[in-house]
Amino acid sequence: MLKRSMSWLTLAVLFAVPMLVAVRLWAEPLPATTAVAAFTSAQGYFRVTYTSEPIVINRMHSWQLQLEDAEGRPVTGAVIAVDGGMPAHNHGLPTRPQVIEAAGAGDYRIDGLRFHMPGNWEVRLQITAGALSDEVVITLSL
Amino acid sequence: MALVALSVVLGVACSGTSDHHADVAPVWSESEIGLIQSLSLDALPPPPPSPGNAVADQPAARQLGERLFFDPRFSSNGEISCASCHQSALHFTDGKVLGQGVGTSARHTMSAVGAAYSPWQFWDGRRDSLWAQALAPLEDPVEHGGNRMFYVRLFSELPEYREPYATLFGPLPDFSDPAQFPEHASPLGKAEWQAAWQEMTPASRDRVNRVFANMGKAIAAYERTLLPQRTRFDDFARSLGQAGSQEGVILNPAEQRGLRLFISGGRCIECHNGPLFTNNEFHNTGVLPPEGERPDLGRSLGLGQVLADPFNCLGDYSDAAPQQCQELRFVRKGMTLIAAFRAPSLRNAAYTAPYMHKGQIADLAAVLDHYNRAEQAAIGHNEAEPLGLDAAQLRDLEAFLRTL
């Protein structure tokens, strides 16, 4: 009995260091609890920051968006269409989220988001403001 | 923390290897433990609010609904109740290929356990709440076989329903005047019922609809209490990561290996996730129609039906404000819904054979064979891909399913 717990302890110490390193590495993709993250559009016209409560699988929720132009000025009056899915699974979003402009300058809200499985997701925002149109791809790992 | 997890992990490995080398339980990583615990009933919140049903959580509504659920008088032959097909001894299923009411249902009976968590009801999601769902079998010509006029009159004549109804919803209307309220009438069902319904004034129809909807709301309040029981799997999930834990005793190595396949190699967790083992979403998994039958179009038809349902969240009989009807507002349409069906809960799966929307797969081994081969769908596109698991792995996976 004593011998067994001794050997556990030795093993535990031996493995502790690589184990801790490994945990760090696995944590590298954005964790599911990401609250804020910023993404730049494909051609660099826009920068989008999204804020969300911790994302829970299968729960309908909203994101707050902050939209800026390349110089960091808030962009108002933009039309934003949402699409997305899981590229590895070749399927889209389970819902059809919609974006509305919110009160502050450059503030928008996406309603109706839901992610129905763990894995890597993409939310694609097609943004049109004035003469400019560009796509932002937000990636997240749940 | 990492040390605790590590020693637990090694504990499993040791107890596995010390006996027989072939029968080894997996060593669980911290991220796997997180996934496993996300499947446990410990992670199940109370049922989500039902904004369309103001009495959803009222004890008096629950009692009224329970009585209705088991009352066979609400059927065309006086013999069929909800419990005829949703039997408590069978985890609220019936063990049959297709439901048997006054006739034979078009599909396999689903369990009512945990249904309160789903934004959509039925295999094809043609209803968007438990209360709207409950009204459908009552008027289905092969299930309860009756009509709403008959039901609300019967209901209003029985003191055991009259009184609790009045406290919950206000006094019942008087349905005794045959000039206003014929014996049988409904917008659905037999031609003569539909003709009688057409002759009623809009105000009379509305009164009937309102009582009918409230019957559904009471039934829904009862169904919200139908929750899965803890199983060995939940005890296992709780024990993981706890010092001195007994997880190697709670699930044997084969069951644990099956669990690992479930959350990784078998990809089951993609759709069967959360404590009820379902994402309640619609997927085409290539389940073939029964021999000689045309494929069922599933969600692609159910979507149109739920949008047109007068008892949906946005309808006149719903207690929800329109902005609370998020599921309907943000519902997705499109090609991927062809022959897509709602992923069912896998809780109690060992006891709820046969399986799938037509009950077309007889046992769990055959279900796993279906996923392992993942053949082309009869219509639409099969989301699942062949798994390439060997016979021993399939046995492990089945052993795991039996722990739920």
Coordinates of C-alpha atoms in Angstrom, one line a residue:
Chain A
M1 CA 0.0 0.0 0.0
L2 CA 2.7 2.4 1.1
K3 CA 4.9 1.2 -1.7
R4 CA 2.2 2.0 -4.3
S5 CA 1.6 5.5 -3.1
M6 CA 5.4 6.1 -3.0
S7 CA 5.7 5.1 -6.6
W8 CA 2.8 7.4 -7.6
L9 CA 4.5 10.3 -5.9
T10 CA 7.8 9.6 -7.7
L11 CA 6.0 9.3 -11.0
A12 CA 3.9 12.4 -10.3
V13 CA 7.1 14.5 -9.7
L14 CA 8.8 13.0 -12.8
F15 CA 5.8 13.9 -15.0
A16 CA 4.8 17.2 -13.5
V17 CA 7.1 19.4 -15.5
P18 CA 6.3 18.2 -19.0
M19 CA 2.6 18.0 -18.0
L20 CA 2.5 21.7 -17.0
V21 CA 4.2 22.7 -20.3
A22 CA 1.7 20.6 -22.2
V23 CA -1.3 22.3 -20.6
R24 CA 0.1 25.6 -21.7
L25 CA 0.4 24.4 -25.3
W26 CA -3.1 23.1 -25.5
A27 CA -4.5 26.3 -24.2
E28 CA -3.2 28.2 -27.2
P29 CA -6.3 28.4 -29.4
L30 CA -8.7 31.0 -28.1
P31 CA -10.5 29.5 -25.2
A32 CA -14.3 29.2 -25.2
T33 CA -14.5 31.9 -22.5
T34 CA -12.9 34.6 -24.7
A35 CA -14.7 37.8 -23.9
V36 CA -13.0 40.2 -26.3
A37 CA -11.0 39.7 -29.5
A38 CA -10.1 41.9 -32.5
F39 CA -9.9 40.9 -36.1
T40 CA -8.9 42.9 -39.3
S41 CA -10.8 42.5 -42.5
A42 CA -9.3 40.8 -45.5
Q43 CA -8.2 43.9 -47.3
G44 CA -7.5 45.9 -44.2
Y45 CA -10.4 48.4 -44.6
F46 CA -12.0 47.5 -41.2
R47 CA -11.2 46.3 -37.8
V48 CA -13.8 44.5 -35.7
T49 CA -13.7 43.9 -32.0
Y50 CA -16.3 41.5 -30.6
T51 CA -17.3 41.2 -27.0
S52 CA -19.3 38.2 -25.7
E53 CA -20.3 36.6 -22.5
P54 CA -18.5 33.3 -22.1
I55 CA -19.7 31.2 -25.0
V56 CA -21.7 28.2 -24.0
I57 CA -22.4 25.5 -26.6
N58 CA -26.0 25.3 -27.7
R59 CA -27.0 28.6 -26.1
M60 CA -28.5 31.4 -28.2
H61 CA -26.6 34.6 -27.4
S62 CA -25.5 38.0 -28.8
W63 CA -22.1 39.7 -29.4
Q64 CA -21.3 43.4 -29.2
L65 CA -19.3 44.6 -32.1
Q66 CA -17.1 47.7 -32.4
L67 CA -16.3 48.6 -36.0
E68 CA -13.4 50.9 -36.9
D69 CA -11.8 51.9 -40.2
A70 CA -8.1 51.5 -41.0
E71 CA -7.3 54.7 -39.1
G72 CA -9.1 53.5 -35.9
R73 CA -12.1 55.8 -36.4
P74 CA -15.5 54.3 -35.5
V75 CA -17.6 53.4 -38.6
T76 CA -21.3 54.2 -38.5
G77 CA -24.1 53.2 -40.8
A78 CA -22.4 50.0 -42.0
V79 CA -24.5 47.1 -43.3
I80 CA -23.2 43.8 -41.9
A81 CA -24.2 40.4 -43.1
V82 CA -23.3 37.3 -41.0
D83 CA -22.4 33.9 -42.2
G84 CA -20.2 31.2 -40.9
G85 CA -19.8 27.6 -39.9
M86 CA -17.3 24.9 -39.3
P87 CA -14.9 24.7 -42.2
A88 CA -13.6 21.3 -41.2
H89 CA -17.2 19.9 -41.2
N90 CA -18.4 21.7 -44.2
H91 CA -21.5 23.0 -42.5
G92 CA -22.8 26.4 -41.7
L93 CA -24.2 28.1 -38.6
P94 CA -27.4 26.5 -37.1
T95 CA -29.1 29.9 -36.9
R96 CA -29.3 33.0 -39.1
P97 CA -27.9 35.7 -37.0
Q98 CA -28.6 39.4 -37.7
V99 CA -26.7 42.6 -37.0
I100 CA -28.2 45.8 -35.9
E101 CA -26.5 49.1 -35.2
A102 CA -26.4 50.0 -31.5
A103 CA -26.3 53.3 -29.7
G104 CA -22.7 54.3 -29.6
A105 CA -20.6 55.4 -32.6
G106 CA -19.3 52.3 -34.3
D107 CA -21.3 50.0 -32.0
Y108 CA -23.3 47.1 -33.5
R109 CA -24.8 43.9 -32.1
I110 CA -25.2 40.4 -33.6
D111 CA -28.2 38.6 -32.3
G112 CA -29.1 35.0 -32.7
L113 CA -25.7 33.3 -32.6
R114 CA -25.5 29.7 -31.5
F115 CA -22.8 27.2 -31.8
H116 CA -24.0 23.6 -31.6
M117 CA -20.8 21.6 -31.3
P118 CA -17.3 21.9 -29.8
G119 CA -14.5 22.5 -32.4
N120 CA -13.3 25.3 -34.6
W121 CA -15.8 27.8 -35.8
E122 CA -15.7 30.8 -38.2
V123 CA -18.1 33.8 -38.1
R124 CA -17.8 35.8 -41.3
L125 CA -18.9 39.4 -41.4
Q126 CA -19.5 40.9 -44.8
I127 CA -19.2 44.7 -44.1
T128 CA -20.3 47.4 -46.4
A129 CA -19.8 51.1 -45.4
G130 CA -20.1 53.8 -48.0
A131 CA -18.0 52.7 -51.0
L132 CA -16.0 50.1 -49.1
S133 CA -16.9 46.5 -48.7
D134 CA -14.7 43.9 -47.0
E135 CA -15.0 40.6 -45.1
V136 CA -13.8 39.9 -41.6
V137 CA -13.4 36.3 -40.5
I138 CA -13.6 35.7 -36.8
T139 CA -12.3 32.4 -35.7
L140 CA -13.0 30.7 -32.4
S141 CA -12.3 27.4 -30.9
L142 CA -15.0 26.0 -28.5
Chain B
M1 CA -4.3 21.1 -9.7
A2 CA -2.3 19.6 -12.5
L3 CA -0.7 17.3 -9.9
V4 CA -4.1 16.1 -8.6
A5 CA -5.2 15.4 -12.2
L6 CA -2.0 13.7 -13.0
S7 CA -2.1 11.3 -10.0
V8 CA -5.7 10.4 -10.8
V9 CA -4.7 9.7 -14.4
L10 CA -1.8 7.6 -13.3
G11 CA -4.1 5.8 -10.9
V12 CA -6.3 4.7 -13.7
A13 CA -3.3 3.6 -15.8
C14 CA -1.9 1.6 -12.8
S15 CA -5.1 -0.2 -11.9
G16 CA -5.6 -0.9 -15.6
T17 CA -2.2 -2.3 -16.3
S18 CA -1.7 -4.2 -13.0
D19 CA -4.4 -6.7 -13.8
H20 CA -4.4 -7.6 -17.5
H21 CA -2.4 -5.7 -20.1
A22 CA -5.1 -5.9 -22.8
D23 CA -7.8 -4.3 -20.7
V24 CA -6.4 -0.8 -20.2
A25 CA -8.5 2.2 -19.4
P26 CA -7.6 5.5 -21.0
V27 CA -5.4 8.1 -19.3
W28 CA -7.5 11.3 -19.3
S29 CA -6.1 14.7 -20.2
E30 CA -7.3 17.8 -18.5
S31 CA -9.2 18.9 -21.6
E32 CA -10.8 15.5 -21.9
I33 CA -11.9 15.7 -18.3
G34 CA -13.5 19.1 -19.2
L35 CA -15.4 17.5 -22.1
I36 CA -16.5 14.6 -20.0
Q37 CA -17.8 16.8 -17.2
S38 CA -19.7 18.9 -19.8
L39 CA -21.8 15.8 -20.5
S40 CA -22.6 15.1 -16.8
L41 CA -25.9 15.9 -15.2
D42 CA -24.0 18.0 -12.8
A43 CA -23.7 20.4 -15.6
L44 CA -27.4 20.5 -16.4
P45 CA -29.1 23.7 -15.5
P46 CA -32.8 23.9 -14.7
P47 CA -35.0 23.8 -17.9
P48 CA -34.8 27.1 -19.8
P49 CA -37.7 29.5 -19.4
S50 CA -40.7 29.0 -21.7
P51 CA -41.7 32.6 -22.4
G52 CA -44.8 31.4 -24.4
N53 CA -46.2 29.6 -21.3
A54 CA -47.0 31.8 -18.3
V55 CA -47.8 28.8 -16.1
A56 CA -44.8 26.7 -17.2
D57 CA -43.4 26.6 -13.6
Q58 CA -46.6 26.7 -11.5
P59 CA -47.2 23.6 -9.4
A60 CA -51.0 23.8 -9.9
A61 CA -50.4 23.7 -13.7
R62 CA -48.0 20.7 -13.3
Q63 CA -50.7 18.8 -11.4
L64 CA -53.4 19.6 -13.9
G65 CA -51.0 18.6 -16.7
E66 CA -50.0 15.4 -15.1
R67 CA -53.7 14.4 -14.9
L68 CA -54.3 15.2 -18.5
F69 CA -51.1 13.3 -19.6
F70 CA -52.5 10.1 -18.2
D71 CA -56.2 10.6 -19.0
P72 CA -57.4 8.4 -21.9
R73 CA -60.8 10.1 -22.1
F74 CA -59.1 12.7 -24.3
S75 CA -59.1 10.5 -27.4
S76 CA -61.6 9.5 -30.0
N77 CA -62.0 5.9 -28.6
G78 CA -61.5 6.8 -24.9
E79 CA -58.5 4.6 -24.7
I80 CA -55.4 6.6 -25.7
S81 CA -53.6 9.0 -23.4
C82 CA -50.1 10.6 -23.9
A83 CA -48.9 7.8 -21.6
S84 CA -50.0 5.1 -24.0
C85 CA -47.0 6.0 -26.1
H86 CA -44.9 7.8 -23.5
Q87 CA -44.8 5.2 -20.8
S88 CA -43.0 6.1 -17.5
A89 CA -41.7 2.5 -17.1
L90 CA -40.0 2.8 -20.6
H91 CA -38.4 6.2 -20.0
F92 CA -41.4 7.8 -21.7
T93 CA -41.1 5.9 -24.9
D94 CA -43.1 2.8 -26.0
G95 CA -40.6 0.3 -27.2
K96 CA -42.4 0.1 -30.6
V97 CA -41.1 0.8 -34.1
L98 CA -43.9 3.3 -34.7
G99 CA -46.3 4.9 -32.2
Q100 CA -49.6 3.0 -31.7
G101 CA -52.6 5.2 -30.9
V102 CA -56.0 4.9 -32.5
G103 CA -53.9 4.1 -35.6
T104 CA -50.2 3.9 -36.3
S105 CA -48.0 7.0 -36.1
A106 CA -46.0 8.1 -39.0
R107 CA -42.8 8.1 -36.9
H108 CA -41.1 6.4 -34.0
T109 CA -42.1 7.7 -30.5
M110 CA -39.5 10.0 -29.0
S111 CA -38.9 10.2 -25.3
A112 CA -40.5 13.1 -23.5
V113 CA -37.6 13.1 -20.9
G114 CA -35.6 16.3 -21.2
A115 CA -37.7 17.6 -24.0
A116 CA -38.2 20.8 -22.1
Y117 CA -34.6 21.7 -23.0
S118 CA -35.1 21.7 -26.7
P119 CA -36.1 24.8 -28.6
W120 CA -37.8 22.5 -31.2
Q121 CA -40.1 19.6 -30.7
F122 CA -40.5 16.4 -32.8
W123 CA -38.0 14.7 -35.1
D124 CA -38.5 17.5 -37.6
G125 CA -39.0 20.4 -35.2
R126 CA -42.5 21.2 -36.5
R127 CA -43.4 22.7 -33.1
D128 CA -41.4 25.3 -31.1
S129 CA -42.6 24.6 -27.5
L130 CA -43.8 21.8 -25.4
W131 CA -47.2 23.3 -25.1
A132 CA -47.7 23.7 -28.8
Q133 CA -46.4 20.2 -29.2
A134 CA -48.9 18.7 -26.8
L135 CA -51.8 19.9 -29.0
A136 CA -50.6 18.0 -32.1
P137 CA -51.0 14.3 -30.9
L138 CA -54.5 15.2 -29.5
E139 CA -55.7 16.1 -33.0
D140 CA -53.5 13.6 -34.9
P141 CA -56.0 11.3 -36.6
V142 CA -53.9 8.2 -35.8
E143 CA -52.8 9.2 -32.2
H144 CA -55.6 10.6 -30.0
G145 CA -57.8 11.0 -33.0
G146 CA -60.2 13.6 -31.6
N147 CA -60.8 17.3 -32.2
R148 CA -60.3 20.5 -30.1
M149 CA -64.1 21.3 -29.7
F150 CA -64.7 17.8 -28.3
Y151 CA -61.7 18.1 -25.9
V152 CA -62.5 21.5 -24.5
R153 CA -66.1 20.7 -23.9
L154 CA -65.2 17.4 -22.1
F155 CA -62.5 19.3 -20.1
S156 CA -65.0 22.0 -19.1
E157 CA -67.5 19.4 -17.9
L158 CA -65.1 17.6 -15.6
P159 CA -64.9 19.2 -12.1
E160 CA -61.3 17.8 -11.5
Y161 CA -60.2 20.1 -14.4
R162 CA -62.7 23.0 -14.1
E163 CA -61.6 24.1 -10.7
P164 CA -57.8 24.1 -11.1
Y165 CA -58.2 25.6 -14.5
A166 CA -60.2 28.6 -13.1
T167 CA -57.5 29.3 -10.6
L168 CA -54.7 29.2 -13.2
F169 CA -56.4 30.8 -16.2
G170 CA -59.7 32.2 -15.1
P171 CA -63.2 30.7 -15.4
L172 CA -63.8 28.4 -18.3
P173 CA -66.2 29.6 -21.0
D174 CA -69.6 27.9 -21.2
F175 CA -69.5 25.6 -24.2
S176 CA -73.0 24.2 -23.7
D177 CA -74.9 26.2 -26.4
P178 CA -74.9 23.8 -29.5
A179 CA -75.7 26.8 -31.8
Q180 CA -72.4 28.4 -30.9
F181 CA -70.3 25.3 -30.1
P182 CA -71.1 22.1 -32.2
E183 CA -70.3 18.7 -30.9
H184 CA -67.1 18.2 -33.0
A185 CA -65.2 21.0 -34.8
S186 CA -61.6 21.7 -35.7
P187 CA -59.6 23.4 -38.5
L188 CA -58.0 20.0 -38.9
G189 CA -59.1 16.4 -39.3
K190 CA -62.4 15.1 -40.7
A191 CA -64.2 17.2 -43.4
E192 CA -67.3 17.5 -41.3
W193 CA -65.2 18.8 -38.3
Q194 CA -63.6 21.4 -40.6
A195 CA -67.0 22.4 -42.0
A196 CA -68.4 22.9 -38.5
W197 CA -65.4 24.9 -37.5
Q198 CA -65.9 27.2 -40.5
E199 CA -69.4 27.9 -39.4
M200 CA -68.4 29.0 -35.9
T201 CA -67.9 32.7 -35.3
P202 CA -64.3 33.9 -34.9
A203 CA -65.0 34.7 -31.3
S204 CA -66.2 31.2 -30.6
R205 CA -63.2 29.7 -32.4
D206 CA -61.0 31.9 -30.3
R207 CA -62.5 30.7 -27.1
V208 CA -62.0 27.1 -28.0
N209 CA -58.5 27.7 -29.1
R210 CA -57.6 29.5 -25.9
V211 CA -58.8 26.7 -23.7
F212 CA -57.1 24.1 -26.0
A213 CA -53.8 26.1 -25.8
N214 CA -54.1 26.2 -22.0
M215 CA -54.5 22.5 -21.8
G216 CA -51.3 22.3 -23.7
K217 CA -49.6 24.7 -21.3
A218 CA -50.6 22.6 -18.3
I219 CA -49.3 19.4 -20.0
A220 CA -46.1 21.2 -20.7
A221 CA -45.7 22.3 -17.1
Y222 CA -45.9 18.6 -16.1
E223 CA -43.4 17.6 -18.9
R224 CA -40.9 20.1 -17.6
T225 CA -40.5 17.8 -14.6
L226 CA -39.5 14.8 -16.7
L227 CA -35.7 14.8 -16.2
P228 CA -33.2 12.1 -16.7
Q229 CA -31.9 10.2 -13.7
R230 CA -28.2 10.1 -12.6
T231 CA -26.4 7.1 -14.0
R232 CA -22.9 5.5 -13.5
F233 CA -21.6 7.8 -16.1
D234 CA -22.5 10.9 -14.0
D235 CA -20.8 9.4 -11.0
F236 CA -17.7 8.7 -13.1
A237 CA -17.6 12.3 -14.5
R238 CA -17.9 13.7 -10.9
S239 CA -15.1 11.4 -9.7
L240 CA -12.7 12.5 -12.4
G241 CA -10.1 14.8 -11.0
Q242 CA -11.1 14.2 -7.4
A243 CA -8.3 13.0 -5.1
G244 CA -8.7 9.3 -4.1
S245 CA -11.4 8.9 -6.7
Q246 CA -12.9 5.6 -7.7
E247 CA -13.4 6.2 -11.4
G248 CA -11.7 2.9 -12.4
V249 CA -14.4 1.1 -10.3
I250 CA -17.3 3.2 -11.6
L251 CA -16.7 2.5 -15.3
N252 CA -14.7 -0.5 -16.4
P253 CA -11.9 -0.1 -18.9
A254 CA -14.1 -1.0 -21.9
E255 CA -16.7 1.6 -21.0
Q256 CA -14.0 4.2 -20.5
R257 CA -12.4 3.3 -23.9
G258 CA -15.9 3.7 -25.4
L259 CA -16.2 7.1 -23.8
R260 CA -12.9 8.2 -25.3
L261 CA -14.2 7.1 -28.8
F262 CA -17.4 9.0 -28.1
I263 CA -15.6 12.2 -27.4
S264 CA -12.9 11.9 -30.0
G265 CA -12.5 9.2 -32.7
G266 CA -16.2 8.5 -33.1
R267 CA -17.0 12.2 -33.3
C268 CA -20.3 11.5 -31.5
I269 CA -19.9 14.5 -29.3
E270 CA -20.2 16.8 -32.3
C271 CA -24.0 16.3 -32.2
H272 CA -24.7 14.4 -29.0
N273 CA -23.2 17.0 -26.6
G274 CA -24.2 18.6 -23.3
P275 CA -25.7 16.7 -20.3
L276 CA -28.6 15.4 -22.4
F277 CA -26.2 14.2 -25.1
T278 CA -27.9 16.2 -27.8
N279 CA -27.4 19.6 -29.4
N280 CA -31.1 19.6 -30.4
E281 CA -30.1 20.6 -33.9
F282 CA -31.1 19.0 -37.2
H283 CA -28.7 16.8 -39.1
N284 CA -28.8 14.5 -42.0
T285 CA -27.0 11.3 -40.9
G286 CA -28.0 9.2 -43.8
V287 CA -30.5 6.9 -41.9
L288 CA -32.2 5.1 -44.8
P289 CA -36.0 5.0 -45.1
P290 CA -37.6 1.6 -44.2
E291 CA -37.6 -0.9 -47.1
G292 CA -40.0 0.2 -49.9
E293 CA -40.8 3.6 -48.3
R294 CA -40.0 7.1 -49.7
P295 CA -37.4 9.1 -47.8
D296 CA -38.8 11.4 -45.1
L297 CA -38.0 15.0 -45.8
G298 CA -37.6 15.8 -42.1
R299 CA -36.7 19.3 -41.1
S300 CA -37.2 20.8 -44.6
L301 CA -41.0 20.2 -44.1
G302 CA -41.0 20.7 -40.4
L303 CA -39.7 24.2 -40.7
G304 CA -42.6 25.4 -42.9
Q305 CA -45.0 23.8 -40.4
V306 CA -43.6 25.5 -37.3
L307 CA -43.6 28.9 -39.0
A308 CA -47.3 28.4 -40.0
D309 CA -48.4 27.0 -36.6
P310 CA -51.0 29.3 -35.0
F311 CA -49.8 28.1 -31.6
N312 CA -46.1 29.0 -32.2
C313 CA -44.2 31.5 -30.0
L314 CA -45.4 34.5 -32.2
G315 CA -49.0 33.4 -32.3
D316 CA -52.1 34.8 -30.6
Y317 CA -52.1 32.1 -27.9
S318 CA -48.5 32.6 -26.8
D319 CA -47.6 34.6 -23.7
A320 CA -44.3 35.7 -25.1
A321 CA -43.4 39.1 -26.4
P322 CA -42.3 38.9 -30.1
Q323 CA -38.6 39.7 -29.2
Q324 CA -38.6 36.7 -26.9
C325 CA -39.2 34.4 -29.8
Q326 CA -35.6 34.2 -30.7
E327 CA -35.7 30.7 -32.2
L328 CA -38.3 31.7 -34.8
R329 CA -36.6 35.0 -35.5
F330 CA -33.2 33.5 -36.2
V331 CA -34.2 30.2 -37.7
R332 CA -32.1 28.9 -40.5
K333 CA -33.5 27.7 -43.8
G334 CA -31.8 26.0 -46.7
M335 CA -30.7 22.9 -48.4
T336 CA -29.0 21.3 -45.4
L337 CA -32.4 20.7 -43.9
I338 CA -33.4 18.1 -46.4
A339 CA -33.9 14.8 -44.6
A340 CA -32.3 16.3 -41.5
F341 CA -33.7 15.1 -38.1
R342 CA -33.2 16.4 -34.6
A343 CA -30.4 14.6 -32.8
P344 CA -32.2 12.7 -29.9
S345 CA -30.9 12.5 -26.4
L346 CA -28.8 9.4 -25.7
R347 CA -29.8 9.3 -22.1
N348 CA -31.3 5.8 -21.3
A349 CA -30.5 4.8 -24.9
A350 CA -29.9 1.2 -23.8
Y351 CA -33.5 1.0 -22.8
T352 CA -35.2 2.8 -25.6
A353 CA -34.8 0.6 -28.7
P354 CA -35.6 0.6 -31.5
Y355 CA -33.9 3.8 -32.8
M356 CA -34.2 6.6 -35.3
H357 CA -37.1 8.6 -36.7
K358 CA -38.9 5.6 -38.1
G359 CA -37.6 3.1 -35.5
Q360 CA -35.8 1.6 -38.5
I361 CA -32.6 0.5 -36.5
A362 CA -33.3 -2.3 -34.1
D363 CA -30.4 -2.2 -31.6
L364 CA -27.3 -0.2 -30.6
A365 CA -24.9 -2.5 -32.4
A366 CA -26.7 -1.8 -35.6
V367 CA -26.7 2.0 -34.9
L368 CA -22.9 1.9 -34.5
D369 CA -22.5 -0.1 -37.6
H370 CA -24.6 2.6 -39.4
Y371 CA -22.2 5.3 -38.2
N372 CA -19.1 3.3 -38.9
R373 CA -20.1 2.8 -42.5
A374 CA -21.8 6.3 -43.0
E375 CA -23.2 5.5 -46.4
Q376 CA -24.6 8.0 -48.8
A377 CA -28.0 9.4 -47.8
A378 CA -31.1 8.5 -49.8
I379 CA -31.7 12.3 -50.2
G380 CA -29.7 15.3 -49.1
H381 CA -26.2 15.0 -47.8
N382 CA -25.0 12.7 -45.0
E383 CA -23.0 14.9 -42.6
A384 CA -21.4 11.8 -40.9
E385 CA -18.3 10.3 -42.4
P386 CA -17.1 6.7 -42.2
L387 CA -15.3 6.1 -38.9
G388 CA -13.2 3.0 -39.7
L389 CA -13.6 1.5 -36.2
D390 CA -12.9 -2.2 -35.6
A391 CA -15.2 -4.7 -33.9
A392 CA -13.5 -4.3 -30.5
Q393 CA -13.9 -0.5 -30.7
L394 CA -17.5 -0.8 -31.6
R395 CA -18.1 -3.0 -28.6
D396 CA -16.4 -0.5 -26.3
L397 CA -18.5 2.3 -27.7
E398 CA -21.7 0.3 -27.2
A399 CA -20.6 -0.6 -23.6
F400 CA -20.2 3.2 -23.0
L401 CA -23.7 4.0 -24.4
R402 CA -25.1 1.5 -22.0
T403 CA -23.8 3.5 -19.0
L404 CA -26.0 6.5 -19.9

